[in-house]
Coordinates of N, CA and C in Angstrom, one line a residue:
X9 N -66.9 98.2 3.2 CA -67.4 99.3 2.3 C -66.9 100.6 3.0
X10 N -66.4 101.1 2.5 CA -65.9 103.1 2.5 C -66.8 103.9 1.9
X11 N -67.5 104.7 3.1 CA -68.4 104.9 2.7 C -68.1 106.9 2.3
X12 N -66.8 106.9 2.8 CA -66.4 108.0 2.3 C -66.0 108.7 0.9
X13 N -67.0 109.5 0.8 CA -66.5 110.5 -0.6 C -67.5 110.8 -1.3
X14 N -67.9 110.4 -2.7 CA -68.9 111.3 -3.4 C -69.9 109.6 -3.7
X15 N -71.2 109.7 -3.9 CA -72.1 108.9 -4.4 C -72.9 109.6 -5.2
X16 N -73.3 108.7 -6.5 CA -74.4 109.6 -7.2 C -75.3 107.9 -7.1
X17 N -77.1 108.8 -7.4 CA -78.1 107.7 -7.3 C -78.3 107.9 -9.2
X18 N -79.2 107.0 -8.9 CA -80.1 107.2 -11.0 C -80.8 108.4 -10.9
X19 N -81.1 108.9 -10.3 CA -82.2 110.3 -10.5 C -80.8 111.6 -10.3
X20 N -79.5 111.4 -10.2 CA -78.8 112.3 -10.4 C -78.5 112.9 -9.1
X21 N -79.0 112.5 -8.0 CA -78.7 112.9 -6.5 C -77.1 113.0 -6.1
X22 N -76.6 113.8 -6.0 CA -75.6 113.4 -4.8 C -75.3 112.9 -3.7
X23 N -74.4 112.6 -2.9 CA -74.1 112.4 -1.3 C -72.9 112.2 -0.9
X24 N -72.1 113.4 0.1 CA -70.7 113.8 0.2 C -70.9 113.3 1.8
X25 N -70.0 111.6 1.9 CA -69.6 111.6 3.2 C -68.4 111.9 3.4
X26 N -68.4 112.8 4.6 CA -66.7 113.2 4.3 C -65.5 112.5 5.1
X27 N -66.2 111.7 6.3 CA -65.1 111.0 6.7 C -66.1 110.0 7.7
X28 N -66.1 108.6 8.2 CA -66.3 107.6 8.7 C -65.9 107.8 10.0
X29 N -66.2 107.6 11.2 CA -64.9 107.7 12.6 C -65.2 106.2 12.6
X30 N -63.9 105.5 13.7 CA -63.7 104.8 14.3 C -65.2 104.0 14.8
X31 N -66.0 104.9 15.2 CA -67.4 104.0 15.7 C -68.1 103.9 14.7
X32 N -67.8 104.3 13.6 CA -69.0 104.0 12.6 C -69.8 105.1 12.1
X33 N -69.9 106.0 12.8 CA -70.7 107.3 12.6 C -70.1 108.2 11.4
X34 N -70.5 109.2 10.9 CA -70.2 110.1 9.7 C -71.1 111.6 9.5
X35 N -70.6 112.1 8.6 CA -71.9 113.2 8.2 C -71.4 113.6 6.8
X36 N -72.2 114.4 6.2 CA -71.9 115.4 5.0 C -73.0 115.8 4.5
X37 N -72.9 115.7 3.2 CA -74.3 116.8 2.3 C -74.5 116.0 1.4
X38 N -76.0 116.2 1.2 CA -76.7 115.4 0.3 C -77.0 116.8 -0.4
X39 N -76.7 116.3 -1.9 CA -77.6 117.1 -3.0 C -78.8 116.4 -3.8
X40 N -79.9 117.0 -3.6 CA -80.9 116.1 -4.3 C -81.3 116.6 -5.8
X41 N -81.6 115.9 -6.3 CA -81.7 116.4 -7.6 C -83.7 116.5 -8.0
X42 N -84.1 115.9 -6.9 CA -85.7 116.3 -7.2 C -86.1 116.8 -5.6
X43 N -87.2 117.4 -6.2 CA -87.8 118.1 -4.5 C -89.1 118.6 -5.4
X44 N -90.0 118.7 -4.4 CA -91.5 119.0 -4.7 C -91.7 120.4 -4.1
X45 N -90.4 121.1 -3.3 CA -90.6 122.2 -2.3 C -90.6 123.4 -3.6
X46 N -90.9 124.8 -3.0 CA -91.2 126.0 -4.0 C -89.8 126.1 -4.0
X47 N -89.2 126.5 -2.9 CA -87.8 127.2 -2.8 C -86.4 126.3 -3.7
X48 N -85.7 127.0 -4.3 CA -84.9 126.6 -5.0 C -84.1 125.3 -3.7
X49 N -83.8 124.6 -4.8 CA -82.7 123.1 -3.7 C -81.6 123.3 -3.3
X50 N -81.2 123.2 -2.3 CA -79.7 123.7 -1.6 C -79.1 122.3 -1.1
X51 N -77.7 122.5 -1.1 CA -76.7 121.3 -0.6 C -77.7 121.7 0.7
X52 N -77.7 120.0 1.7 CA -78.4 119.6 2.6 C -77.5 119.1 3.4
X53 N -77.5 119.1 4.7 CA -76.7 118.3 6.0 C -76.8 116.6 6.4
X54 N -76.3 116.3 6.8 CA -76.7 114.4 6.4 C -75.6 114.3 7.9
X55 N -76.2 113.3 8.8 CA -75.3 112.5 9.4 C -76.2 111.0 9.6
X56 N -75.5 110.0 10.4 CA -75.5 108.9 10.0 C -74.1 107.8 10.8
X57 N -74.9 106.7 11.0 CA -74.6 105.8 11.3 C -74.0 104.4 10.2
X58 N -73.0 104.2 10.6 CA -72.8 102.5 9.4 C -71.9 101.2 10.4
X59 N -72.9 100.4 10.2 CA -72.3 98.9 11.0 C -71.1 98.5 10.4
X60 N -70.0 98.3 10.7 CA -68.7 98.0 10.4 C -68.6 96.1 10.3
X61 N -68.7 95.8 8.8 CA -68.9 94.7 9.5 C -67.1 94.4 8.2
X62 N -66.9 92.7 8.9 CA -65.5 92.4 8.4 C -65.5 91.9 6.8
X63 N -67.1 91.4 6.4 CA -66.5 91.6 4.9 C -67.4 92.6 3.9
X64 N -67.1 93.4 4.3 CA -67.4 95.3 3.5 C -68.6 95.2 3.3
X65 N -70.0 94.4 3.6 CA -71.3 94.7 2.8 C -71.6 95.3 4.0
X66 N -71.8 96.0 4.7 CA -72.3 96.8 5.4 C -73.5 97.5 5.9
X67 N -74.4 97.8 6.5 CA -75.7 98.1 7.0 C -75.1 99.8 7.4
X68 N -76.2 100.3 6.9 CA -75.8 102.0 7.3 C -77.2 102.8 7.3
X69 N -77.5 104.0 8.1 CA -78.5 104.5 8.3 C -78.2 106.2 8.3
X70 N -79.4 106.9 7.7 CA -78.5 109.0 7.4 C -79.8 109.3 7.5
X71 N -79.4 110.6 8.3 CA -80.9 111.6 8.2 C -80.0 112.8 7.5
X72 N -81.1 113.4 6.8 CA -80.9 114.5 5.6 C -82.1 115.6 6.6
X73 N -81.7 116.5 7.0 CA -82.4 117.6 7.2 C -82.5 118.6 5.9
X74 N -83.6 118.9 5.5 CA -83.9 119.6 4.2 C -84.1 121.1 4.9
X75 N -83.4 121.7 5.8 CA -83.8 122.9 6.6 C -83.4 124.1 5.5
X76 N -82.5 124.3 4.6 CA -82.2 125.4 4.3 C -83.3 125.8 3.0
X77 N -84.0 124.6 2.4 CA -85.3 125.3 1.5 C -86.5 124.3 1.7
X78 N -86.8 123.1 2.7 CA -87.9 122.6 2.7 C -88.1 122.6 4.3
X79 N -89.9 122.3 4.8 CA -89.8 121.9 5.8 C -89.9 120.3 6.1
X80 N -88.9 119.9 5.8 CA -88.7 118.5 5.5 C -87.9 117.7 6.3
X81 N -88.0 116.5 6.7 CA -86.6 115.6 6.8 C -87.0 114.0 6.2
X82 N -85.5 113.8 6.0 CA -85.9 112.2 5.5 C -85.0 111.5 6.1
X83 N -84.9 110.0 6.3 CA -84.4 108.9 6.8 C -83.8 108.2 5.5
X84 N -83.0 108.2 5.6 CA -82.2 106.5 4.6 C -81.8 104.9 5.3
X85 N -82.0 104.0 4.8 CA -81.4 103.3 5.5 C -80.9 102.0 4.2
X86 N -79.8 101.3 4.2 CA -79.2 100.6 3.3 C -78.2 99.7 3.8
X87 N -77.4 98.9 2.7 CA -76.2 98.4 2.5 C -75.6 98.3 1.5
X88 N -74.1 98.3 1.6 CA -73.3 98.5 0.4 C -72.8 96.8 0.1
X89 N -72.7 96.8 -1.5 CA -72.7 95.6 -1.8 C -71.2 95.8 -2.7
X90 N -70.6 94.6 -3.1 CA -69.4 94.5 -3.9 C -70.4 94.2 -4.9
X91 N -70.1 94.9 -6.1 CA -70.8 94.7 -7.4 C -70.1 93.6 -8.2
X92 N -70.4 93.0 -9.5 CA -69.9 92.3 -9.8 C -68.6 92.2 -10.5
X93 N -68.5 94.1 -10.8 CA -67.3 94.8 -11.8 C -66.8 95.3 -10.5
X94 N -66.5 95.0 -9.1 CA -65.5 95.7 -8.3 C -65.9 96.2 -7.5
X95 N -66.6 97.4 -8.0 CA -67.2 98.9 -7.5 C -68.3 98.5 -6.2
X96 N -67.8 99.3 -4.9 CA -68.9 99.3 -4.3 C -70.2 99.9 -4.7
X97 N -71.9 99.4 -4.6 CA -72.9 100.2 -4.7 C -73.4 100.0 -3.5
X98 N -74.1 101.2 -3.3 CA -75.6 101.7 -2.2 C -76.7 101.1 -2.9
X99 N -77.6 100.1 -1.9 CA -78.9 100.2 -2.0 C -79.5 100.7 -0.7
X100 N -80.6 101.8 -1.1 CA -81.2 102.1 0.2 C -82.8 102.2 -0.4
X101 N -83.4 102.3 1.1 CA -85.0 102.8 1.3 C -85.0 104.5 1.9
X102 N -86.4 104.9 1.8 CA -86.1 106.2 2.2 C -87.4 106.3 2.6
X103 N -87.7 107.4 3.7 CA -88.8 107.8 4.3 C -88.4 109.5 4.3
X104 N -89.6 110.2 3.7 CA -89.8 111.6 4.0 C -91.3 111.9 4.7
X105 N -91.0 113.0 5.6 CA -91.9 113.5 7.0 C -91.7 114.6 6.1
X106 N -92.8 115.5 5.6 CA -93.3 116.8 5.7 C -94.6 117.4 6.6
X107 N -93.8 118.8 6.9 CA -94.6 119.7 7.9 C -95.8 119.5 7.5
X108 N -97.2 119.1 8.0 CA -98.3 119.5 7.9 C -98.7 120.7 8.9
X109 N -99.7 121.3 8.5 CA -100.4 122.4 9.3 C -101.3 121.8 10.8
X110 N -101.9 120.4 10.7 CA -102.8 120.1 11.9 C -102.8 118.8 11.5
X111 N -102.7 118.1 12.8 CA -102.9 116.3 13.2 C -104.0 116.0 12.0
X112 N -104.8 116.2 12.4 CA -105.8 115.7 10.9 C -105.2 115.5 9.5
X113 N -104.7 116.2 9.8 CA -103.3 116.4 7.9 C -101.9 115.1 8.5
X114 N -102.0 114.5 9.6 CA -101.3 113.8 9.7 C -100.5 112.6 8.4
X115 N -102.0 111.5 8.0 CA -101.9 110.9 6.9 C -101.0 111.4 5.9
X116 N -100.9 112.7 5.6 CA -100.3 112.8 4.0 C -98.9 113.5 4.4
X117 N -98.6 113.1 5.6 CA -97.1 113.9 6.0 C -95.7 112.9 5.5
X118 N -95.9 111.5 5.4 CA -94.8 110.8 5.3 C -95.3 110.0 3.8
X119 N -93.9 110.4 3.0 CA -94.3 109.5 1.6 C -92.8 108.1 1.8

């Protein structure tokens, strides 16, 4: 799996990896197409890890820093599958951590 270049999810998200290295590592910008934050949504920073494996289904892992309008970060973690028509797809999970104000507010920080 090449995990370089543009991906869109169902809710209309984007994700620009821009190049893979040699060990597997990468980065680029996630655009998201929903957010619960006030501040308008901005392209977001993303790097990330992907297991190289020899027949392309792949295991891969990205943190999205939401710094430029949320106080947020989220986790992805997935693999890319050969679809039936050719095309590589992403399936992933996701974890978001928002700022709370005090430990007691701990519970409602990760959805």
């Amino acid at each position: 799996c090449n995990l370089t270049g543009w991906w869109k999810n169902d809710l209309g998200s984007k994700m620009q990896v821009l190049k893979v290295g040699n060990d597997g590592t990468f980065s680029g910008e996630y655009h998201t197409a929903v957010s619960s934050a006030k501040n308008p949504i901005q392209p977001s920073p993303l790097v990330g890890s992907q297991h190289l494996d020899e027949d392309g289904q792949c295991t891969f892992g990205f943190t999205v820093n939401w710094k430029k309008f949320s106080d947020s970060t989220a986790v992805f973690v997935g693999q890319c599958f050969n679809g039936d028509d050719g095309k590589e797809v992403l399936h992933t999970s996701w974890l978001l951590r928002e700022k709370v104000d005090s430990e007691p507010n701990d519970w409602k920080a990760t959805r």
